[in-house]
CSV table of C-alpha atoms in Angstrom, one decimal:
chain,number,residue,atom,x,y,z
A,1,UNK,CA,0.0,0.0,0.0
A,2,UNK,CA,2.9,2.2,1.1
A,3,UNK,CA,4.4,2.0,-2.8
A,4,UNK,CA,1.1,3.0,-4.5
A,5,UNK,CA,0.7,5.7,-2.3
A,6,UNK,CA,4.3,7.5,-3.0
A,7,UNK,CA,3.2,6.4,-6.6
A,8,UNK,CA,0.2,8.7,-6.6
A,9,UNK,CA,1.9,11.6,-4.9
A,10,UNK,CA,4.6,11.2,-7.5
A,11,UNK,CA,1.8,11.6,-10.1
A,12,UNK,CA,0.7,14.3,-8.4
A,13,UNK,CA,4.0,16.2,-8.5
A,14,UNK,CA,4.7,15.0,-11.6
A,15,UNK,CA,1.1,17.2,-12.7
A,16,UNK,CA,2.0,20.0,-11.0
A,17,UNK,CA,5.5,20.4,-12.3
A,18,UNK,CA,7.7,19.5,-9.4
A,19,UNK,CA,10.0,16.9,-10.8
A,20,UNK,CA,12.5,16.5,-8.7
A,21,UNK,CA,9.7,15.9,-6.1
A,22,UNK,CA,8.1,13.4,-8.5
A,23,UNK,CA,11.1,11.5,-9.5
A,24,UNK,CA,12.4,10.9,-5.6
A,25,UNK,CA,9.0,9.8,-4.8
A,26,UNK,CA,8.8,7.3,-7.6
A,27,UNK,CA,12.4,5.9,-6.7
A,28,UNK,CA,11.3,5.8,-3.2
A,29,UNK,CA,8.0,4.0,-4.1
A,30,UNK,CA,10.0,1.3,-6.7
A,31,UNK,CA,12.8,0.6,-3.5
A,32,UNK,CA,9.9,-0.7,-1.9
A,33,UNK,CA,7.6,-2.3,-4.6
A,34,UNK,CA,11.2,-4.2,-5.3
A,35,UNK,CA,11.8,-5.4,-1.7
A,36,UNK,CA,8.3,-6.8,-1.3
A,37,UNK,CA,8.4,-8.3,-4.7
A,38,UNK,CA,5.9,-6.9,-6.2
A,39,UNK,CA,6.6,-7.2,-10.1
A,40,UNK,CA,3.4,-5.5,-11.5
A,41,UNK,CA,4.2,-2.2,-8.9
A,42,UNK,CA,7.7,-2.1,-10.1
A,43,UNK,CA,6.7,-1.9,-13.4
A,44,UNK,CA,4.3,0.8,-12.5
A,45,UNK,CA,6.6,2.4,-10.9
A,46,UNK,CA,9.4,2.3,-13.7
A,47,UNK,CA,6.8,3.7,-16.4
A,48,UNK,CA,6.3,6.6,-13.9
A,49,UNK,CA,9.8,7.3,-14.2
A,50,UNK,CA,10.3,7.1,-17.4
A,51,UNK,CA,7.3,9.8,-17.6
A,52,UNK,CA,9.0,12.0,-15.2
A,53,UNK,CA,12.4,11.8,-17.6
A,54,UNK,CA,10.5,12.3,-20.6
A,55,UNK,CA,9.2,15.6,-19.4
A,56,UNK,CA,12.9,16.2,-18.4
A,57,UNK,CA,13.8,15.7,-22.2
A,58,UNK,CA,15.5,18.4,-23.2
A,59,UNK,CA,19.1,18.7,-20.6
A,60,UNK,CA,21.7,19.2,-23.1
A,61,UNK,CA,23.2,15.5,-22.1
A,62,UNK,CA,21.2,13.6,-23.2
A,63,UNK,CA,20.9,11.8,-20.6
A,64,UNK,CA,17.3,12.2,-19.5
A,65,UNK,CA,16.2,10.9,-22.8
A,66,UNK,CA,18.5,8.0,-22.5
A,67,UNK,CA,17.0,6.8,-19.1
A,68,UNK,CA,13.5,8.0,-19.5
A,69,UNK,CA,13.8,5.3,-22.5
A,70,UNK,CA,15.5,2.7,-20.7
A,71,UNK,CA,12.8,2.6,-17.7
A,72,UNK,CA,10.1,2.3,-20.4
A,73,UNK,CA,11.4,-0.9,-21.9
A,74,UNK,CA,12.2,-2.5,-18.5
A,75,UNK,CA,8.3,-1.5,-17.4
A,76,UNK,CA,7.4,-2.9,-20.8
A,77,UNK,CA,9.3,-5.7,-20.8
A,78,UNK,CA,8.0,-6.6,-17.0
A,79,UNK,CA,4.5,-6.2,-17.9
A,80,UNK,CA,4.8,-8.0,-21.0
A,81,UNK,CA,6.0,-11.0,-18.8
A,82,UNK,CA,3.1,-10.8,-16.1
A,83,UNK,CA,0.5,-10.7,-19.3
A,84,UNK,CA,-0.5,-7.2,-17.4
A,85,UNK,CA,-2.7,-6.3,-20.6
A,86,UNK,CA,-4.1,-2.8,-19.3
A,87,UNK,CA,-0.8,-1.4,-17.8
A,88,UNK,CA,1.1,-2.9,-20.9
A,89,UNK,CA,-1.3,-0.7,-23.0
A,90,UNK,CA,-0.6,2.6,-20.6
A,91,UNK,CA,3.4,1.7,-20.6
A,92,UNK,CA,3.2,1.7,-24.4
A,93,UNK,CA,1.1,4.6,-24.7
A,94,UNK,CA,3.4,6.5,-22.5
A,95,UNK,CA,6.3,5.3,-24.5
A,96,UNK,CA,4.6,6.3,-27.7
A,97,UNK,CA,3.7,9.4,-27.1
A,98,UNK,CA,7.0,10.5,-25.7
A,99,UNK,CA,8.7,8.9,-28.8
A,100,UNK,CA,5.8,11.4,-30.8
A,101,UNK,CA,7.1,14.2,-28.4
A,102,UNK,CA,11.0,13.2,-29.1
A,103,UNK,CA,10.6,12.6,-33.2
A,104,UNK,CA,11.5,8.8,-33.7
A,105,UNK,CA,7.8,8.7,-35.4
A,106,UNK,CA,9.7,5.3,-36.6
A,107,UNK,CA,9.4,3.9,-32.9
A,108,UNK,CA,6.5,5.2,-32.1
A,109,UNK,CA,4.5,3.5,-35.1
A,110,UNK,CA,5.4,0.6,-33.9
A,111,UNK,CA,4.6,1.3,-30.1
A,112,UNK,CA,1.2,2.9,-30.2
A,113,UNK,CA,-0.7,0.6,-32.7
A,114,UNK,CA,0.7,-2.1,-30.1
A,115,UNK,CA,-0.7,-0.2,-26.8
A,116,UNK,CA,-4.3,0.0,-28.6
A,117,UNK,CA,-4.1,-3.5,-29.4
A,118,UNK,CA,-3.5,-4.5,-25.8
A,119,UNK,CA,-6.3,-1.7,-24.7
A,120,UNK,CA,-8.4,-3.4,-26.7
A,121,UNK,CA,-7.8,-7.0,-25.9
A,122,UNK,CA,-8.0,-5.7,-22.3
A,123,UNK,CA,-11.6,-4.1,-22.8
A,124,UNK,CA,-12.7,-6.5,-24.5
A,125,UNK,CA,-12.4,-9.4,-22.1
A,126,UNK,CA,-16.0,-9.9,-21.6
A,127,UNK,CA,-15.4,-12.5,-19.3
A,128,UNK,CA,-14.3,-10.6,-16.5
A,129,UNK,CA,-17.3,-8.7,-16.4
A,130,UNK,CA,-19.1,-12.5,-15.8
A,131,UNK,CA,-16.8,-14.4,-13.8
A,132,UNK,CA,-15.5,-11.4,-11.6
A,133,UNK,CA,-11.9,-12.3,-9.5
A,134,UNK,CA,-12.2,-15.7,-11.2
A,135,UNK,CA,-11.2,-14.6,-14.4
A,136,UNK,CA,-8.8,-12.0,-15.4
A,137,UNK,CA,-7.3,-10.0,-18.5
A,138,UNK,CA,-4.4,-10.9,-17.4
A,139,UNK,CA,-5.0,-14.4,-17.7
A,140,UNK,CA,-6.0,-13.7,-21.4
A,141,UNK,CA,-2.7,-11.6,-22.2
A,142,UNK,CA,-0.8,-14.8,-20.9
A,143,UNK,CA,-2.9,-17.0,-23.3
A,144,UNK,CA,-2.5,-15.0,-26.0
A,145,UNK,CA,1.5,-14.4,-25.5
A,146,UNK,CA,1.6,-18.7,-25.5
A,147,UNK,CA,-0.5,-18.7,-29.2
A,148,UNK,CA,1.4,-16.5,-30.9
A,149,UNK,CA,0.0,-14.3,-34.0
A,150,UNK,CA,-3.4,-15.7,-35.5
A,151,UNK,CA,-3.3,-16.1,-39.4
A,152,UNK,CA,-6.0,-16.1,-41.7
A,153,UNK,CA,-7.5,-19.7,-40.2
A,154,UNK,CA,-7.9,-18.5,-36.9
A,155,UNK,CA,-9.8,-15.5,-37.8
A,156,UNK,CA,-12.0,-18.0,-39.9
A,157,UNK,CA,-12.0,-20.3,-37.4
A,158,UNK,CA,-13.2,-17.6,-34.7
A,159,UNK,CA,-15.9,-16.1,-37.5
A,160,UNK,CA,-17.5,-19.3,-37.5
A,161,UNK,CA,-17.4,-20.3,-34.0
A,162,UNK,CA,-19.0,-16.7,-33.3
A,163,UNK,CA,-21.6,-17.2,-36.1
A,164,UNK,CA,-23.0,-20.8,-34.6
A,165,UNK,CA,-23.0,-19.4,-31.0
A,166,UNK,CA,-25.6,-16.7,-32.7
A,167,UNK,CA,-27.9,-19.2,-34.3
């Protein structure tokens, strides 16, 4: 609870301008989502930095830019591992739109049409809204990670399936 709260201040102070604020609070908040273990916060918690680099972009070393990137592909590549579809959609958004902000539109066409995917499989998990706790998105992300990219058979496969469960 402790980590999510210095995660929502940082957002706070991240809103209001105070960066250095921000950034201390979301390295205080990741020390202790790390020492508890928990993978999902630390992710969170590494996309928030990276947010509070990317509005740091512009130092004249560079070096902002270099680390606001580097915490977005750790977050990303943490919650691609947990199947964390909705925060993997906000990590890539965030990463896409300060790619947008930097100019590497090359990066960023590949990031954003990637975060509305995963925003959509997330919403779309009717499921959850049935089974409650049982199920999760989550749960779906995993499954769909293990089956790889569906070709033109799945889709007909799904088409029909769909079609017979209307009849």
């Amino acid at each position: 609870v402790l980590a999510e709260v210095e995660r929502v201040r940082a957002s706070r102070a991240r809103l209001v301008g105070e960066l250095d604020e921000a950034r201390a609070r979301r390295e205080n908040a990741l020390a202790i989502a790390q020492s508890l273990g928990m993978k999902e916060n630390v992710a969170l918690c590494l996309r928030g930095l990276g947010e509070v680099f990317a509005a740091t972009v512009f130092d004249a070393t560079g070096d902002s830019a270099r680390r606001a990137e580097a915490y977005f592909h750790e977050a990303i590549s943490i919650l691609e591992a947990l199947g964390a579809t909705r925060e993997l959609a906000r990590a890539r958004a965030s990463f896409g739109i300060y790619l947008v902000e930097r100019g590497d539109v090359h990066e960023a066409r590949r990031q954003l049409p990637l975060a509305f995917a995963d925003n959509l499989t997330w919403n779309s998990f009717f499921p959850t809204l049935t089974a409650g706790p049982i199920e999760r998105a989550e749960h779906l992300g995993q499954s769909l990670g293990r089956l790889g990219r569906a070709d033109r058979q799945d889709f007909a496969a799904g088409l029909a399936r769909i079609n017979l469960g209307l009849l």
